[in-house]
XYZ file of C-alpha atoms in Angstrom:
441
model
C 87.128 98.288 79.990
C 89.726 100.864 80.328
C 89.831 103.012 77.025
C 93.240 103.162 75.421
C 95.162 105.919 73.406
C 94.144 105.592 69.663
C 95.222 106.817 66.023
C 93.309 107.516 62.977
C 95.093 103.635 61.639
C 94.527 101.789 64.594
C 92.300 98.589 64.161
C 88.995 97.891 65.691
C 89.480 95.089 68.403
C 88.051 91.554 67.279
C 87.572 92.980 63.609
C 89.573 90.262 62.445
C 89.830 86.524 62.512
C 91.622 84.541 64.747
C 95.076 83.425 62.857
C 95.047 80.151 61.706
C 97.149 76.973 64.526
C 97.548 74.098 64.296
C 95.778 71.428 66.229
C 97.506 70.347 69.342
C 96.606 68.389 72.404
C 93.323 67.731 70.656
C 92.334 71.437 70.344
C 90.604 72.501 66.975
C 92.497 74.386 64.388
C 91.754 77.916 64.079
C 88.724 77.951 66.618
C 88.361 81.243 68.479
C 88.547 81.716 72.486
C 85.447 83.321 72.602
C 81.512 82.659 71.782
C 81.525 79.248 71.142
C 85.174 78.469 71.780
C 86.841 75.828 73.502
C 86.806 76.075 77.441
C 90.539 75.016 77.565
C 93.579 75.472 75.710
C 97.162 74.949 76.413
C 99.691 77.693 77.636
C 101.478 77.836 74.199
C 98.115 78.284 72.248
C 96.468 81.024 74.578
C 99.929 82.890 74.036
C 99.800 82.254 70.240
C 96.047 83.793 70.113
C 97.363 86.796 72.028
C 100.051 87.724 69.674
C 98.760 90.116 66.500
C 99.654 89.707 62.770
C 99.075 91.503 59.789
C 95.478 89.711 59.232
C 94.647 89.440 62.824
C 93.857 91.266 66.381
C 92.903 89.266 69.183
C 89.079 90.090 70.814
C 89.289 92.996 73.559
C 87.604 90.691 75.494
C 90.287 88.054 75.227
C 93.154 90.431 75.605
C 91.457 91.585 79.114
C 90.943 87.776 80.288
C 93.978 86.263 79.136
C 96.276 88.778 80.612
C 94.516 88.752 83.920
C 94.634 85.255 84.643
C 98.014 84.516 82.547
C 100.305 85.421 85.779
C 99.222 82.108 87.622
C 101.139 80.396 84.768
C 103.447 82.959 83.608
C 105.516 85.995 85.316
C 104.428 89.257 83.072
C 107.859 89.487 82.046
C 108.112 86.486 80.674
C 104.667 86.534 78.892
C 105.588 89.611 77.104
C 109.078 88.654 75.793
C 107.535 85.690 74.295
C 105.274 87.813 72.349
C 107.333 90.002 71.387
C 109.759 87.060 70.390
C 107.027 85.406 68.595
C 106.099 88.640 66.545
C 109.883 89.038 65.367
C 109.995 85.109 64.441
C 106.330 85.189 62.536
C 106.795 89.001 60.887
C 110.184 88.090 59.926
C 111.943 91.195 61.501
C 115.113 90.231 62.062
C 116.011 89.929 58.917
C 117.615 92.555 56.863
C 115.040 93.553 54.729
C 111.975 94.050 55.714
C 108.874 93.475 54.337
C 107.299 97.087 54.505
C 103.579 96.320 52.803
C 103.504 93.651 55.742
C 104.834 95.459 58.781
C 103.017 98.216 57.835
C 99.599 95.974 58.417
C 101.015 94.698 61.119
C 102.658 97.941 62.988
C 99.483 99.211 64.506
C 98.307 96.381 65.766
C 101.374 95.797 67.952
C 101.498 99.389 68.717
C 97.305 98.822 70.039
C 98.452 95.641 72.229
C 100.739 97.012 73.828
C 98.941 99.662 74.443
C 96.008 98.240 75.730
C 98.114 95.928 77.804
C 100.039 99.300 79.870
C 96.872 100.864 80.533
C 95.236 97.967 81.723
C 97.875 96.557 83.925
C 100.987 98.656 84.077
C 102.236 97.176 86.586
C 103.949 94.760 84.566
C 106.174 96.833 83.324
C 107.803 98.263 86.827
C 110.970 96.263 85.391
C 113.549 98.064 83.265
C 113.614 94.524 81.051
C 110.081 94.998 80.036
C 110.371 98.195 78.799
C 113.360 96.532 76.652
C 111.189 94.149 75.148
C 108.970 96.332 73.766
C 111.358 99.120 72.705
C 113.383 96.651 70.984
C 110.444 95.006 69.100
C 108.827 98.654 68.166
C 113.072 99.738 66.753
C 112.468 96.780 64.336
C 109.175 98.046 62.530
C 110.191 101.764 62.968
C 112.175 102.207 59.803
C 108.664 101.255 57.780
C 107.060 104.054 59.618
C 108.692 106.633 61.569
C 104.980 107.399 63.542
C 105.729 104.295 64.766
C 108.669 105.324 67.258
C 106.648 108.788 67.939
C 103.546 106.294 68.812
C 105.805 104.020 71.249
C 107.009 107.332 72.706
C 103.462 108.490 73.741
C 102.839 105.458 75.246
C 105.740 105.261 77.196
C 105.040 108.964 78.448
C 101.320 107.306 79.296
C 102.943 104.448 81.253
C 105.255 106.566 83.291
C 102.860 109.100 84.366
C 100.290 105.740 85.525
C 103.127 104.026 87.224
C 104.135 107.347 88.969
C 100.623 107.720 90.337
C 100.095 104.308 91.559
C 103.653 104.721 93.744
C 101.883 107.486 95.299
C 99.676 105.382 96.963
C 96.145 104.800 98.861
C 95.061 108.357 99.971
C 93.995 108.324 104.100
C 90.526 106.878 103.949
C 90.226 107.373 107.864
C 91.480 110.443 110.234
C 90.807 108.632 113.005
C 92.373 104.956 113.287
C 92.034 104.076 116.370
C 88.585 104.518 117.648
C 87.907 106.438 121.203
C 86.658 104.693 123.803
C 84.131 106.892 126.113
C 83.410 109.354 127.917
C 80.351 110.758 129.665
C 80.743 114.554 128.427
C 82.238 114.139 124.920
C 84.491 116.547 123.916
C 83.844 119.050 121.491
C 85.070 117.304 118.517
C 82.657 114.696 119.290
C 79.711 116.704 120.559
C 79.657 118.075 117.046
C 77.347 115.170 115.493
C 76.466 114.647 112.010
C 73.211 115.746 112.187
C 74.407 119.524 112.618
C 76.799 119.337 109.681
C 74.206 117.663 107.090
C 70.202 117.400 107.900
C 69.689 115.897 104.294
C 69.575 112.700 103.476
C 69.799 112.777 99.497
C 72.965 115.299 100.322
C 74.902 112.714 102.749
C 74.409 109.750 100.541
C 75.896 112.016 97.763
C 78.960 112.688 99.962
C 79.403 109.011 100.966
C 79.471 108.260 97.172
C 82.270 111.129 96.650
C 83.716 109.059 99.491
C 83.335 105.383 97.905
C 84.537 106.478 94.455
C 87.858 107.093 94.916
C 87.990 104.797 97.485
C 87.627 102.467 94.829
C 90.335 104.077 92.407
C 93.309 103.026 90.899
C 95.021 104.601 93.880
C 93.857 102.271 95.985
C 95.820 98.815 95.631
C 95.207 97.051 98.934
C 92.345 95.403 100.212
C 92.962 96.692 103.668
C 91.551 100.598 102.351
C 88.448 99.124 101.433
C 87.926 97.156 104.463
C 89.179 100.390 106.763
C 86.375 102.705 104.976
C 83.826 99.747 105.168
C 84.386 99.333 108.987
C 84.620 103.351 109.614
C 81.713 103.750 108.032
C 79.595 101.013 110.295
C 81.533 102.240 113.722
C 80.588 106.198 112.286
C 76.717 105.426 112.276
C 76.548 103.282 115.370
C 78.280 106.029 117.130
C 76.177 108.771 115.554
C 73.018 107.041 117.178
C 74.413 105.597 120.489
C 75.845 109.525 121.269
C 72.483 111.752 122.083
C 71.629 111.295 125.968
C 67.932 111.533 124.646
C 66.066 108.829 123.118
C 63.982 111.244 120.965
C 67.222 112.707 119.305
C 68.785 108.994 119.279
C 65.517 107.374 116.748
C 65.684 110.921 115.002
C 69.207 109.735 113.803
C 68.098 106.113 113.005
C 65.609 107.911 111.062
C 68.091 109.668 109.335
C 70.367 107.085 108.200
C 67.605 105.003 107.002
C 66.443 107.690 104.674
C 70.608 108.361 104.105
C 70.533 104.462 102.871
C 67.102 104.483 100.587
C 69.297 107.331 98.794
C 72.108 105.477 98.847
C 70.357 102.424 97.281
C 68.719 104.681 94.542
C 72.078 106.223 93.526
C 73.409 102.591 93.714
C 75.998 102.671 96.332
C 75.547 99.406 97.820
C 78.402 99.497 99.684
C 77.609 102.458 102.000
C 73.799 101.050 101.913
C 75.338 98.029 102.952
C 77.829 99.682 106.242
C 74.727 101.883 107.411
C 72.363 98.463 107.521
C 75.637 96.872 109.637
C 76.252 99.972 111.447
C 72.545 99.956 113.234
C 72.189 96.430 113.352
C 75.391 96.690 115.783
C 74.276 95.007 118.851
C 74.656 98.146 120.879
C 72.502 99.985 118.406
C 69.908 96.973 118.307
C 69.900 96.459 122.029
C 67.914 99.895 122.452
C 64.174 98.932 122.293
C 63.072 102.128 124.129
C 64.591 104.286 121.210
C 63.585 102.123 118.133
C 59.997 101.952 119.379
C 59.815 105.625 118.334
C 61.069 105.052 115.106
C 58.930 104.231 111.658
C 60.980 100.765 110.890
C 58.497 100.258 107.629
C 61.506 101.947 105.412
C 64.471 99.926 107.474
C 62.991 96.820 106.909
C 62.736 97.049 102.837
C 66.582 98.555 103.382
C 67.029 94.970 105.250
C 65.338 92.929 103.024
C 66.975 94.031 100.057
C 70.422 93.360 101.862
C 69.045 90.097 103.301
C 72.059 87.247 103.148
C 69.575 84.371 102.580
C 70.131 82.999 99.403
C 73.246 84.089 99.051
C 72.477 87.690 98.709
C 69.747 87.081 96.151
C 68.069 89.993 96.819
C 71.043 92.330 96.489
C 72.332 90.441 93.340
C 69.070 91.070 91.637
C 69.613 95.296 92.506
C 73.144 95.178 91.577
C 71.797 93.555 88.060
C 69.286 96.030 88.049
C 71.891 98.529 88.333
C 74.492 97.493 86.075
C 71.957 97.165 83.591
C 71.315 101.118 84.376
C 74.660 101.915 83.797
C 75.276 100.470 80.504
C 72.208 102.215 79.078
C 72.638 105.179 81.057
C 72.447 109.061 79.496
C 73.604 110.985 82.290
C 76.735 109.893 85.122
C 74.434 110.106 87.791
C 72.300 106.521 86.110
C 76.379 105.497 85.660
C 77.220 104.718 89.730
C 77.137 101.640 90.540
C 79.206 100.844 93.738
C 78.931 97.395 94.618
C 79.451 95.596 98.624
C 82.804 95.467 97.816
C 83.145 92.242 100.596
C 80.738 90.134 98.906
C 82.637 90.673 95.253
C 86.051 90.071 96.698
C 84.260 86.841 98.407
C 82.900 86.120 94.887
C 86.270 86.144 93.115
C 87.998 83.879 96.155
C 85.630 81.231 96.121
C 85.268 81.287 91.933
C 89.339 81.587 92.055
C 89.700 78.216 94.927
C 86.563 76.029 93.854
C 87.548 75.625 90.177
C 90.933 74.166 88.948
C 93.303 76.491 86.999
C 94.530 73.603 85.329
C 92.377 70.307 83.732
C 93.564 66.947 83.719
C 95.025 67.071 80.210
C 97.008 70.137 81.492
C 95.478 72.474 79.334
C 94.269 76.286 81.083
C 90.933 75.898 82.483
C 89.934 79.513 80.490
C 86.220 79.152 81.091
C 87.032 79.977 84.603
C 89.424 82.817 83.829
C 86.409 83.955 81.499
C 83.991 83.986 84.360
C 86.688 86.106 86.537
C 87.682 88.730 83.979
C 83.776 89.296 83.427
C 83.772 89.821 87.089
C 86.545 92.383 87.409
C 86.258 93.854 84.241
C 82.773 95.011 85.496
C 84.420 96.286 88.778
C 87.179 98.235 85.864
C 84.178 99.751 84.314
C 82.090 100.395 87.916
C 85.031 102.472 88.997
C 86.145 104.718 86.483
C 82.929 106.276 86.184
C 82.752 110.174 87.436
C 81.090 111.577 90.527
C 78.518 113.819 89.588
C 77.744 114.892 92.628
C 79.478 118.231 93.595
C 81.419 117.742 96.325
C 81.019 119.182 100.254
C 84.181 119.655 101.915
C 82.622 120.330 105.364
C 80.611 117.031 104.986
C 83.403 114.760 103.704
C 86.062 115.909 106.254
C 83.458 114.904 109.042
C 82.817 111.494 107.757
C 86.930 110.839 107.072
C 87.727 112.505 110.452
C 84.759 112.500 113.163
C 86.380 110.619 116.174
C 83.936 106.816 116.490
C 83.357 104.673 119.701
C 85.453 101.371 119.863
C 83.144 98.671 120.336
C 83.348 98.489 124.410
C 82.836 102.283 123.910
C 79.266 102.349 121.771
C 78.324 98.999 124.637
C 78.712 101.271 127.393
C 77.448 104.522 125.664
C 74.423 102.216 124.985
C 74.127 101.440 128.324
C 73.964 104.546 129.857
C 71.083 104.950 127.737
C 69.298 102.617 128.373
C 69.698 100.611 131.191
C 70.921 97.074 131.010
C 68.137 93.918 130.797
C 69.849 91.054 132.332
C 72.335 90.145 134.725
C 75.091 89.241 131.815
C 74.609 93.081 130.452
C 74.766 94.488 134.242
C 78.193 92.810 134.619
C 79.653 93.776 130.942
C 78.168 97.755 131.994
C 79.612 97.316 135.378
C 83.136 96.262 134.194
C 82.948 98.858 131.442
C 82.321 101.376 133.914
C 85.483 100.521 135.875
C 87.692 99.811 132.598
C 86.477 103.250 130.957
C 85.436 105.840 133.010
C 87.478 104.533 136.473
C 84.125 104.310 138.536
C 82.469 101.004 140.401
């Protein structure tokens, strides 16, 4: 989970007991949301458990969940002027004298909530009224503790300076976005290939993970980016192979980007291993027997096995468990990486988010779902903050974000001018290629 800003009198998250409710809607007084909680609770109760109190902090864990799936019931500025409303009503603050020896128990925990809640989603607090809420609610426990106002300051400062970097946007993932089509003496910005700017394996799959990582930053809000990379990526390596006139040179880069995605699966960058495998399983790349019968497939088959769909990616699952279990007992930031195929977790969350009801009969919040989810995306939080260690190649990265790529009637007719076409349905795709493309009949 994302690490908030913390002073020497800030609490511990879940050091305390969850404050005592009572029952309603046949809920049980005083049980906690987590470990052996109820799986469902009603909107007012969930809200109630979020809100701090002198004796009590809500679980990190809850905090995270609750306020991720809380926006399918509740608009974020809504959710957080009932808080605040409900920690002026139950610490007694608008009244005209205070009770210090409370508020000053309860101070820092509000201060940590709110805290924890900008850094994790600031984008709830885009509206001017938001901001009002919680300045307004901070002014009434100030005069207890002037560090207080200096403590609401700093995290305003924090939230700006998030909010301003988000505005700025997904950085250009691609140069090129609209691939080339073909032509039978590439031009020099093509005939440069990959091969002549990196000959090492362990080295590329470094640079693809320089890629992938902020690919998967905070800067990058839309699922589009990922998808754009993802797709570059594939189109990159099936035009890296289909390119050399010579089948030699053309299994000498298969060979390449199999060894390029063993390192990739070792560093635990699925998602590149994952768009190499695609990228020469292209039809155009798979279509030419000549060249792959000169190339050791031992090594390309474990790559595909791991990868294998059947079983709903068992295979993978079991490496990306493998690897997340790495990461959380990791010493170093190079055992830390773990990039997961970003497609499959997205597919994940959509069919966990559409097959299970946000709401039960009895109208209370399904949270054992939103529990499942926020264990899903808080791993993703964790995944993607981690650090390249890898130092980074300019030469190499600026190919792979800029080399010009075959569209897909491109790499079919670059493949067939390799090697000729089989059957009669292939001899009238090359021929109309040849008179779309390059003009000739």
């Amino acid at each position: 989970m994302p690490q908030t800003l913390s002073t020497s009198d800030m609490v511990t998250p879940g050091s305390f007991s969850p404050p005592p409710t009572e029952p309603t809607d046949g809920e049980q007084a005083g049980q906690p949301l987590l470990d052996g909680a109820p799986s469902s609770a009603s909107l007012d109760t969930l809200i109630q458990h979020l809100v701090p109190t002198a004796d009590y902090y809500p679980e990190k864990a809850y905090i995270f969940t609750f306020l991720l799936s809380s926006r399918l019931f509740i608009e974020p500025r809504e959710l957080l002027a009932r808080v605040c409303h409900l920690c002026i009503e139950q610490q007694q603050l608008d009244k005209p004298v205070l009770d210090k020896a409370r508020v000053r128990k309860f101070g820092p925990k509000l201060l940590q909530l709110l805290a924890e809640w900008t850094e994790t989603f600031p984008r709830d607090f885009q509206e001017e009224s938001t901001i009002g809420h919680m300045t307004d609610v901070v002014g009434r426990i100030a005069p207890c503790d002037e560090a207080y106002r200096k403590r609401m300051h700093q995290l305003l400062q924090a939230l700006h300076q998030k909010l301003a970097a988000l505005d700025q946007g997904p950085e250009g993932l691609v140069g090129a976005d609209k691939p080339i089509s073909y032509r039978t003496k590439p031009p020099a910005s093509i005939h440069r290939e990959l091969l002549g700017v990196c000959s090492d394996p362990y080295t590329l799959a470094q640079q693809l993970t320089h890629v992938e990582l902020p690919c998967f930053s905070d800067k990058t809000n839309n699922l589009e980016a990922y998808v754009k990379w993802f797709n570059r990526l594939c189109y990159l390596v099936a035009t890296e192979i289909c390119m050399p006139a010579k089948k030699k040179q053309r299994a000498q880069v298969i060979e390449f980007f199999i060894d390029v995605a063993r390192e990739c699966f070792n560093i635990g960058n699925f998602n590149s291993l994952m768009a190499i495998i695609s990228g020469m399983n292209m039809s155009p790349v798979s279509r030419l027997k000549k060249t792959w019968a000169k190339v050791k497939t031992a090594k390309f088959f474990i790559l595909e096995h791991q990868m294998d769909p059947t079983g709903n990616f068992c295979n993978y699952r079991t490496a990306l468990r493998g690897a997340a279990h790495r990461s959380l007992t990791a010493h170093s930031s190079r055992e830390k990486i773990v990039i997961p195929f970003f497609s499959l977790l997205i597919k994940d969350i959509y069919f966990l988010n559409e097959g299970c009801a946000n709401r039960l009969p009895n109208g209370h919040v399904n949270f054992e779902k939103f529990l499942e989810l926020a264990k899903q995306v808080g791993e993703f939080i964790t995944w993607k903050q981690v650090e390249c260690p890898f130092e980074q190649d300019p030469s190499i990265t600026h190919y792979l974000y800029t080399a010009p790529i075959f569209s897909e009637d491109g790499l079919y007719l670059a493949s067939y001018e390799s090697e000729s076409p089989e059957n009669q349905t292939e001899k009238e795709r090359w021929k109309s290629l040849r008179s779309s493309i390059l003009g000739k009949t």
